[in-house]
Short mmCIF file of C-alpha atoms in Angstrom, two decimals:
data_model
loop_
_atom_site.label_atom_id
_atom_site.label_comp_id
_atom_site.label_asym_id
_atom_site.label_seq_id
_atom_site.Cartn_x
_atom_site.Cartn_y
_atom_site.Cartn_z
CA MET G 818 62.52 128.54 78.06
CA THR G 819 61.78 132.23 78.55
CA ALA G 820 64.28 134.72 79.94
CA LYS G 821 62.31 134.73 83.19
CA GLU G 822 62.52 130.93 83.44
CA HIS G 823 66.26 131.09 82.74
CA MET G 824 66.72 133.58 85.59
CA LYS G 825 64.70 131.34 87.92
CA VAL G 826 66.98 128.36 87.22
CA GLU G 827 70.10 130.50 87.70
CA LYS G 828 68.80 131.81 91.04
CA GLU G 829 68.03 128.29 92.26
CA LEU G 830 71.55 127.21 91.28
CA GLU G 831 72.98 130.12 93.27
CA ILE G 832 70.92 129.27 96.37
CA TYR G 833 72.23 125.71 96.41
CA PHE G 834 75.77 126.91 95.68
CA ASP G 835 75.67 129.24 98.71
CA ARG G 836 74.57 126.37 100.95
CA LEU G 837 77.23 123.96 99.68
CA PHE G 838 80.29 126.17 99.27
CA PRO G 839 81.27 126.66 102.95
CA ILE G 840 81.13 122.93 103.80
CA CYS G 841 84.45 121.20 104.40
CA ARG G 842 84.18 118.20 102.08
CA SER G 843 86.57 115.34 101.56
CA ILE G 844 86.34 111.85 100.10
CA THR G 845 84.69 110.68 103.34
CA GLY G 846 83.25 112.19 106.49
CA GLU G 847 80.53 114.44 107.80
CA GLY G 848 81.06 117.23 105.26
CA TYR G 849 80.67 114.89 102.33
CA GLN G 850 77.53 113.30 103.81
CA LYS G 851 75.99 116.70 104.51
CA SER G 852 76.74 117.85 100.95
CA LEU G 853 75.23 114.68 99.46
CA ASP G 854 72.09 115.21 101.55
CA ILE G 855 71.69 118.75 100.17
CA ILE G 856 72.17 117.54 96.58
CA SER G 857 69.60 114.80 97.29
CA GLU G 858 66.96 117.50 97.85
CA ILE G 859 67.14 118.02 94.06
CA ILE G 860 67.88 114.49 92.87
CA PRO G 861 66.72 111.64 95.17
CA LEU G 862 69.94 109.64 95.28
CA GLU G 863 70.23 106.23 96.90
CA LYS G 864 73.31 106.02 99.14
CA ILE G 865 75.58 103.01 98.65
CA ASP G 866 78.35 102.53 101.23
CA PHE G 867 81.77 100.87 100.91
CA PRO G 868 83.33 100.34 104.38
CA SER G 869 86.93 101.29 105.14
CA GLY G 870 89.28 98.46 104.24
CA THR G 871 87.17 97.27 101.30
CA ASP G 872 89.29 96.30 98.31
CA CYS G 873 87.99 97.87 95.07
CA CYS G 874 90.02 96.88 92.01
CA ASP G 875 93.59 97.86 93.00
CA TRP G 876 92.46 100.40 95.62
CA THR G 877 91.49 100.09 99.28
CA VAL G 878 88.83 102.29 100.86
CA PRO G 879 90.61 104.48 103.45
CA ASP G 880 89.56 105.40 106.97
CA GLU G 881 87.06 108.21 107.39
CA TRP G 882 88.39 111.71 108.15
CA ASN G 883 86.70 114.52 110.06
CA ILE G 884 88.09 117.82 111.31
CA ARG G 885 86.86 120.34 113.87
CA ASP G 886 89.55 123.03 114.04
CA ALA G 887 93.13 123.89 113.08
CA TYR G 888 95.55 126.82 113.21
CA ILE G 889 99.17 127.88 113.62
CA VAL G 890 100.32 130.18 116.47
CA THR G 891 103.28 132.35 115.49
CA PRO G 892 106.14 133.29 117.88
CA GLU G 893 104.34 136.63 118.32
CA GLY G 894 101.19 134.83 119.50
CA ASN G 895 99.11 135.44 116.36
CA LYS G 896 96.87 132.72 114.93
CA ILE G 897 97.31 132.17 111.20
CA ALA G 898 96.11 129.56 108.69
CA ARG G 899 92.87 129.27 110.65
CA PHE G 900 90.61 126.44 109.51
CA LYS G 901 87.59 128.52 110.57
CA ASP G 902 88.64 131.27 108.14
CA SER G 903 89.08 128.87 105.21
CA ASN G 904 88.87 125.11 105.21
CA LEU G 905 91.54 125.12 102.48
CA HIS G 906 94.10 126.18 105.12
CA VAL G 907 94.43 122.56 106.26
CA MET G 908 95.83 119.85 104.02
CA GLY G 909 93.05 117.35 103.44
CA TYR G 910 93.27 114.22 105.61
CA SER G 911 95.80 115.80 108.01
CA VAL G 912 96.35 113.67 111.10
CA PRO G 913 95.83 115.27 114.55
CA VAL G 914 98.71 117.48 115.74
CA ASN G 915 99.26 119.60 118.86
CA LYS G 916 102.88 120.54 119.40
CA GLU G 917 105.59 123.19 119.26
CA ILE G 918 107.88 123.16 116.27
CA SER G 919 110.72 125.26 114.88
CA PHE G 920 110.23 127.33 111.77
CA GLU G 921 112.61 125.02 109.89
CA GLY G 922 110.51 122.01 110.88
CA LEU G 923 107.25 123.81 110.10
CA LYS G 924 108.35 124.79 106.58
CA GLU G 925 108.30 121.13 105.55
CA HIS G 926 104.56 121.08 106.25
CA LEU G 927 103.62 124.39 104.58
CA HIS G 928 102.20 124.69 101.06
CA THR G 929 102.02 127.91 99.09
CA ILE G 930 102.17 129.24 95.49
CA GLU G 931 104.76 131.95 94.91
CA GLU G 932 103.38 132.80 91.47
CA MET G 933 99.90 133.44 92.98
CA PRO G 934 100.73 135.35 96.19
CA LYS G 935 97.09 135.84 97.28
CA ALA G 936 95.94 132.26 96.67
CA ILE G 937 95.61 129.43 99.19
CA PRO G 938 96.44 126.14 97.43
CA TYR G 939 94.29 123.01 97.73
CA VAL G 940 96.42 120.07 98.92
CA THR G 941 95.52 116.57 100.14
CA SER G 942 97.19 113.41 101.45
CA TYR G 943 94.43 110.80 101.44
CA TYR G 944 96.44 107.59 101.45
CA LYS G 945 99.55 108.41 103.49
CA ASN G 946 99.42 109.75 107.05
CA ASN G 947 100.75 113.29 107.14
CA TRP G 948 99.74 116.79 108.17
CA GLY G 949 100.11 120.21 106.67
CA PHE G 950 98.86 123.77 106.28
CA CYS G 951 98.20 125.82 103.16
CA LEU G 952 98.56 129.59 103.09
CA ASP G 953 98.97 132.42 100.67
CA PHE G 954 102.53 133.37 99.74
CA ASN G 955 102.15 136.92 101.08
CA THR G 956 101.58 135.50 104.57
CA TYR G 957 104.27 132.86 104.18
CA GLN G 958 107.06 135.28 103.25
CA ASN G 959 106.43 137.35 106.40
CA LEU G 960 106.96 134.40 108.74
CA LYS G 961 110.02 134.65 110.99
CA LYS G 962 112.25 132.16 112.72
CA GLY G 963 111.22 130.99 116.16
CA LYS G 964 108.91 128.53 117.88
CA TYR G 965 105.47 127.89 116.43
CA ARG G 966 102.55 125.93 117.82
CA VAL G 967 100.61 123.79 115.35
CA TYR G 968 97.16 122.51 116.22
CA ILE G 969 94.94 120.22 114.15
CA ASP G 970 91.86 118.76 115.82
CA SER G 971 91.03 115.97 113.38
CA GLU G 972 90.14 112.29 113.53
CA LEU G 973 90.80 109.25 111.37
CA LYS G 974 88.69 106.18 112.10
CA PRO G 975 87.04 103.25 110.30
CA GLY G 976 84.12 104.59 108.27
CA LYS G 977 82.94 104.43 104.67
CA VAL G 978 83.03 105.87 101.19
CA THR G 979 79.52 106.68 99.97
CA ILE G 980 78.26 107.03 96.43
CA GLY G 981 74.88 108.44 95.40
CA ASN G 982 73.11 106.47 92.67
CA LEU G 983 69.82 106.95 90.82
CA VAL G 984 68.37 105.24 87.74
CA ILE G 985 65.58 106.48 85.48
CA PRO G 986 64.35 103.27 83.81
CA GLY G 987 64.01 103.43 80.03
CA GLU G 988 62.32 101.29 77.41
CA SER G 989 65.53 99.25 77.10
CA ASP G 990 68.43 98.18 79.32
CA ASP G 991 70.84 100.28 77.22
CA GLU G 992 72.26 102.93 79.57
CA ILE G 993 73.48 106.50 79.51
CA LEU G 994 75.67 107.38 82.52
CA LEU G 995 75.93 110.90 83.96
CA THR G 996 78.37 111.32 86.82
CA SER G 997 80.16 113.99 88.84
CA PHE G 998 82.36 114.19 91.92
CA LEU G 999 81.72 115.82 95.29
CA CYS G 1000 84.82 115.92 97.48
CA HIS G 1001 86.65 119.26 97.18
CA PRO G 1002 86.23 121.83 99.98
CA SER G 1003 85.29 125.37 98.98
CA LEU G 1004 86.10 125.18 95.28
CA ALA G 1005 83.54 126.52 92.83
CA ILE G 1006 84.33 125.57 89.23
CA ASN G 1007 86.28 122.38 89.91
CA GLU G 1008 83.80 121.16 92.52
CA LEU G 1009 80.29 122.50 92.77
CA SER G 1010 79.61 123.31 89.11
CA GLY G 1011 79.58 119.57 88.31
CA PRO G 1012 77.12 118.15 90.87
CA LEU G 1013 74.89 121.23 90.55
CA LEU G 1014 74.65 120.79 86.78
CA LEU G 1015 74.01 117.05 87.13
CA SER G 1016 71.23 117.63 89.68
CA PHE G 1017 69.43 120.28 87.63
CA LEU G 1018 69.92 118.23 84.47
CA TYR G 1019 68.04 115.44 86.29
CA LYS G 1020 65.17 117.88 86.90
CA LYS G 1021 65.03 118.72 83.20
CA LEU G 1022 65.27 115.11 82.05
CA ILE G 1023 62.64 113.79 84.47
CA SER G 1024 60.12 116.36 83.21
CA ASN G 1025 60.74 115.57 79.52
CA GLY G 1026 60.64 111.74 79.41
CA PRO G 1027 60.09 108.93 78.84
CA TYR G 1028 63.29 107.73 77.18
CA ARG G 1029 64.34 104.70 75.22
CA HIS G 1030 67.61 104.50 77.17
CA THR G 1031 67.90 103.91 80.89
CA ILE G 1032 69.65 106.96 82.40
CA ARG G 1033 71.89 106.50 85.44
CA PHE G 1034 73.07 109.36 87.66
CA MET G 1035 76.00 108.89 90.02
CA ILE G 1036 77.74 111.30 92.40
CA CYS G 1037 80.78 110.20 94.40
CA PRO G 1038 84.16 111.28 95.77
CA GLU G 1039 86.64 111.52 92.91
CA ASN G 1040 88.70 108.43 92.02
CA ILE G 1041 88.04 106.21 95.05
CA GLY G 1042 84.27 106.63 94.68
CA THR G 1043 84.38 105.80 90.97
CA ILE G 1044 86.68 102.84 91.57
CA ALA G 1045 84.24 101.55 94.22
CA PHE G 1046 81.32 102.08 91.83
CA LEU G 1047 83.12 100.20 89.03
CA SER G 1048 84.08 97.35 91.36
CA ARG G 1049 80.36 96.70 91.83
CA TYR G 1050 78.80 97.85 88.54
CA GLY G 1051 81.71 97.55 86.08
CA ASP G 1052 80.59 94.31 84.42
CA HIS G 1053 77.03 95.62 84.18
CA LEU G 1054 78.27 98.78 82.46
CA LYS G 1055 80.48 96.82 80.06
CA ASN G 1056 77.35 94.99 78.92
CA ASN G 1057 74.86 97.88 78.90
CA LEU G 1058 76.54 101.29 78.75
CA LYS G 1059 76.12 103.02 75.38
CA ALA G 1060 77.45 106.45 76.38
CA GLY G 1061 78.56 108.31 79.49
CA PHE G 1062 79.90 111.68 80.59
CA VAL G 1063 81.91 112.90 83.57
CA ILE G 1064 80.61 116.36 84.46
CA ASN G 1065 82.96 118.95 85.99
CA CYS G 1066 84.34 122.44 85.34
CA VAL G 1067 81.09 123.60 83.72
CA GLY G 1068 80.63 127.00 85.40
CA HIS G 1069 83.11 129.30 83.71
CA GLY G 1070 84.32 130.25 80.25
CA ASP G 1071 83.27 131.34 76.76
CA GLU G 1072 84.23 128.07 75.07
CA TYR G 1073 83.85 124.31 75.38
CA TYR G 1074 86.37 121.52 75.73
CA TYR G 1075 85.58 117.95 74.74
CA LYS G 1076 87.87 115.16 75.92
CA TYR G 1077 87.24 112.03 73.88
CA SER G 1078 86.76 108.58 75.36
CA ARG G 1079 89.64 106.13 75.03
CA ARG G 1080 87.76 104.50 72.13
CA GLY G 1081 87.89 107.80 70.25
CA ASN G 1082 84.74 107.30 68.18
CA SER G 1083 82.15 106.08 70.66
CA LEU G 1084 78.51 107.09 70.57
CA ALA G 1085 79.27 109.50 73.43
CA ASP G 1086 82.01 111.14 71.34
CA ARG G 1087 79.89 111.37 68.20
CA ALA G 1088 76.79 112.75 69.90
CA ALA G 1089 78.76 115.29 71.93
CA MET G 1090 80.66 116.59 68.93
CA ASN G 1091 77.53 116.77 66.77
CA VAL G 1092 75.90 119.07 69.33
CA LEU G 1093 79.07 121.01 70.14
CA LYS G 1094 79.83 121.75 66.48
CA ASN G 1095 76.35 123.19 66.04
CA GLN G 1096 76.33 125.77 68.85
CA LEU G 1097 77.76 129.28 69.19
CA TYR G 1098 80.90 128.85 71.32
CA PRO G 1099 84.37 127.71 70.18
CA VAL G 1100 85.10 124.01 70.75
CA ASN G 1101 88.49 122.57 71.72
CA GLU G 1102 88.90 118.86 70.99
CA VAL G 1103 91.18 116.91 73.36
CA GLU G 1104 92.32 113.37 72.64
CA PHE G 1105 91.99 110.93 75.53
CA PHE G 1106 94.88 110.88 78.02
CA PRO G 1107 95.03 108.74 81.20
CA GLY G 1108 95.15 111.64 83.62
CA GLY G 1109 92.49 114.09 84.72
CA SER G 1110 89.22 113.23 86.42
CA ASP G 1111 87.11 110.07 86.69
CA GLU G 1112 87.05 109.49 82.93
CA ARG G 1113 90.47 107.83 83.42
CA GLN G 1114 88.83 105.18 85.60
CA TYR G 1115 85.95 104.48 83.19
CA CYS G 1116 88.36 104.41 80.25
CA SER G 1117 91.01 102.20 81.89
CA PRO G 1118 91.82 99.22 79.62
CA GLY G 1119 89.88 96.63 81.63
CA PHE G 1120 86.66 98.66 81.32
CA ASN G 1121 87.27 100.83 78.21
CA LEU G 1122 83.82 102.35 78.55
CA PRO G 1123 82.39 104.95 76.12
CA VAL G 1124 82.77 107.85 78.55
CA GLY G 1125 83.79 111.37 77.54
CA LEU G 1126 84.09 114.75 79.21
CA ILE G 1127 82.34 118.01 78.22
CA THR G 1128 83.67 121.04 80.11
CA ARG G 1129 83.58 124.81 79.67
CA THR G 1130 87.06 125.68 80.93
CA MET G 1131 88.92 122.40 81.35
CA PHE G 1132 90.65 121.51 84.61
CA GLY G 1133 94.18 122.87 84.69
CA LYS G 1134 93.37 125.37 81.92
CA TYR G 1135 92.52 128.26 84.24
CA LYS G 1136 94.96 129.82 86.69
CA GLU G 1137 92.63 129.67 89.71
CA TYR G 1138 92.39 125.85 89.48
CA HIS G 1139 92.83 124.11 92.87
CA THR G 1140 93.20 127.37 94.79
CA SER G 1141 91.04 129.60 96.98
CA LEU G 1142 90.57 131.90 93.97
CA ASP G 1143 88.24 129.28 92.45
CA ASN G 1144 85.32 130.84 94.32
CA LYS G 1145 81.96 132.49 93.75
CA ASN G 1146 83.60 135.48 92.05
CA LEU G 1147 84.64 133.11 89.24
CA ILE G 1148 81.53 131.01 88.74
CA SER G 1149 78.70 131.91 86.36
CA PHE G 1150 75.27 130.39 86.98
CA LYS G 1151 74.32 131.47 83.46
CA VAL G 1152 77.14 129.30 82.09
CA ILE G 1153 75.93 126.33 84.15
CA ARG G 1154 72.37 126.84 82.92
CA GLU G 1155 73.54 127.03 79.29
CA THR G 1156 75.55 123.85 79.74
CA ILE G 1157 72.56 122.04 81.26
CA ASP G 1158 70.73 122.74 77.99
CA LEU G 1159 73.68 121.51 75.94
CA TYR G 1160 73.94 118.27 77.93
CA PHE G 1161 70.20 117.77 77.47
CA ASP G 1162 70.66 118.05 73.69
CA VAL G 1163 73.51 115.52 73.79
CA ILE G 1164 71.42 113.01 75.75
CA LYS G 1165 68.44 113.54 73.44
CA THR G 1166 70.74 112.99 70.44
CA ILE G 1167 71.83 109.63 71.86
CA ASP G 1168 68.30 108.63 72.78
CA GLU G 1169 66.75 109.58 69.43
CA ASN G 1170 69.51 108.08 67.28
CA ARG G 1171 67.99 105.20 65.28
CA LYS G 1172 68.19 103.58 61.86
CA TYR G 1173 65.37 104.01 59.35
CA TYR G 1174 64.49 102.37 56.06
CA CYS G 1175 62.82 104.24 53.22
CA ARG G 1176 60.10 102.12 51.62
CA VAL G 1177 60.96 103.63 48.23
CA GLN G 1178 64.47 102.49 47.31
CA LYS G 1179 64.16 102.60 43.51
CA GLY G 1180 63.92 106.17 42.38
CA THR G 1181 62.71 108.99 44.58
CA PRO G 1182 59.28 108.98 46.24
CA GLN G 1183 56.39 110.82 44.60
CA PHE G 1184 55.80 113.08 47.60
CA SER G 1185 52.75 114.72 46.01
CA LYS G 1186 50.78 111.49 46.65
CA SER G 1187 51.10 111.95 50.40
CA SER G 1188 48.49 113.72 52.50
CA VAL G 1189 51.33 114.88 54.75
CA PRO G 1190 52.84 118.12 53.37
CA LEU G 1191 56.38 117.23 52.33
CA TYR G 1192 57.03 118.88 48.97
CA PRO G 1193 55.78 122.13 47.38
CA SER G 1194 52.96 121.71 44.88
CA THR G 1195 54.45 124.25 42.48
CA MET G 1196 58.11 124.75 41.62
CA ASN G 1197 60.01 127.32 39.61
CA ALA G 1198 63.58 128.54 39.14
CA SER G 1199 63.43 130.55 42.35
CA PHE G 1200 62.51 127.43 44.34
CA TYR G 1201 65.56 125.53 43.11
CA LYS G 1202 67.85 128.45 43.92
CA LYS G 1203 66.49 128.99 47.44
CA ARG G 1204 65.76 125.47 48.66
CA ASP G 1205 65.91 125.71 52.43
CA GLU G 1206 67.76 123.39 54.79
CA LYS G 1207 64.56 121.51 55.75
CA PHE G 1208 64.02 120.51 52.16
CA ASN G 1209 67.63 119.36 51.82
CA MET G 1210 67.16 117.31 55.00
CA LEU G 1211 64.11 115.66 53.45
CA LEU G 1212 66.07 114.54 50.38
CA GLU G 1213 69.09 113.38 52.38
CA LEU G 1214 66.96 111.39 54.82
CA VAL G 1215 65.15 109.60 52.00
CA ASN G 1216 68.39 108.88 50.15
CA LEU G 1217 70.46 107.68 53.13
CA SER G 1218 67.74 105.81 55.02
CA ASP G 1219 68.68 102.41 53.61
CA GLY G 1220 68.68 100.63 56.96
CA ASN G 1221 72.44 100.98 57.34
CA HIS G 1222 72.82 104.65 58.32
CA ASP G 1223 71.58 105.89 61.67
CA LEU G 1224 70.42 109.48 62.03
CA LEU G 1225 73.68 110.57 63.62
CA THR G 1226 75.68 109.17 60.71
CA ILE G 1227 73.45 111.05 58.26
CA ALA G 1228 73.90 114.24 60.26
CA GLU G 1229 77.67 113.78 60.38
CA LYS G 1230 77.92 113.09 56.65
CA LYS G 1231 75.86 116.14 55.69
CA GLY G 1232 76.85 118.64 58.38
CA PHE G 1233 73.49 118.79 60.16
CA LYS G 1234 72.76 118.91 63.85
CA MET G 1235 71.03 115.56 64.35
CA LEU G 1236 68.25 117.03 66.48
CA ASP G 1237 67.32 119.31 63.57
CA LEU G 1238 66.51 116.22 61.49
CA LEU G 1239 63.83 114.97 63.86
CA GLU G 1240 60.94 117.12 62.65
CA THR G 1241 61.47 116.09 59.02
CA LYS G 1242 62.03 112.47 60.03
CA ASP G 1243 58.73 112.48 61.95
CA ARG G 1244 56.84 113.80 58.91
CA LEU G 1245 58.36 111.09 56.72
CA VAL G 1246 57.39 108.45 59.27
CA GLU G 1247 53.84 109.87 59.43
CA ALA G 1248 53.62 109.79 55.66
CA GLY G 1249 54.70 106.15 55.65
CA TYR G 1250 57.95 106.64 53.77
CA LEU G 1251 60.30 105.87 56.69
CA VAL G 1252 60.05 102.89 59.00
CA GLU G 1253 62.34 102.24 61.94
CA LYS G 1254 64.67 99.33 61.42
#
């Protein structure tokens, strides 16, 4: 892509970010549905609903939550922690409240971060009825004893958890899964960078097909949405999924993190690391651990799916994580656009990875017999000293294409980026030396 095309993508990302950021999202409710509708303008997702009370694995889909307003009135009559100023001021899933309360009683329902005095923390209580307010420590430490009025105009009622699902059919039933979550209110890196990247990655993939693999896109509320998805599609994925990635925290940072799948050497892990080790930014490798985002659901023992996590600055690794400081000032649309391209390379690596057999197994081929240019017609000492990487790829492909090594294995053994092998592989196929096994 040209610099102008890059800028166009980055501007489109920003436009959608500005529309989505102010919406009060949660794992259910009007804000989530509105956000999913906006994302569906880019990627035409099919909505799949799971009603409240539905058992999904060990979880139960909760009631739906919506909120209209909330604030605290101080003894002096000032309104603070106003929901209309920041939807992070209210603890997610707070039950309705309208009462007077002492400062001592109120303190039990206040959340703040002393070490980050200007930040409003992000706090939720999805599965246990409670209420609370979140405020910056500077405001908190100026509160005085006395009577306060707390007001939360919210509603909990039977509703649904909704996931967005889309499949691009491939030549085979083998699947690649790309998924992200959409449930955090007014967080930039840890919320919107993921679904925005996934949606624009869909645009790039759909314009560059077809593919051998079937590619599935899924957006949902974190944890409960993935559990619901797995309760319906888990057996299908166990039979068909070849590689998958949970996409989040992809809008900030000058490095990459890769969290391996529980298997540790899955096709997802190998393809991701082959691409990551052949790009410009530092790469931090993280062994699988059963915390974090939705990868812990896909990699739970009963599923043990080949799902990894590529991020730029990993969740919990930046100080603004889960606070109001994770906002537009922090996000980089250039970083998202770069990471879209990297994910595209990873998916292409998986899709193009095949085994080949060289028709000449005894001795090396006499390349000069081919009408396809493969080998220089004249050679001297200078040639042998300066053989370029393409020529080395040619020899390695011929030598290792014995029907047992796939392209990714050859690339791993010899330190190549697998995608860089494709041009030479295609010439060898055209010349009749390589056949797909």
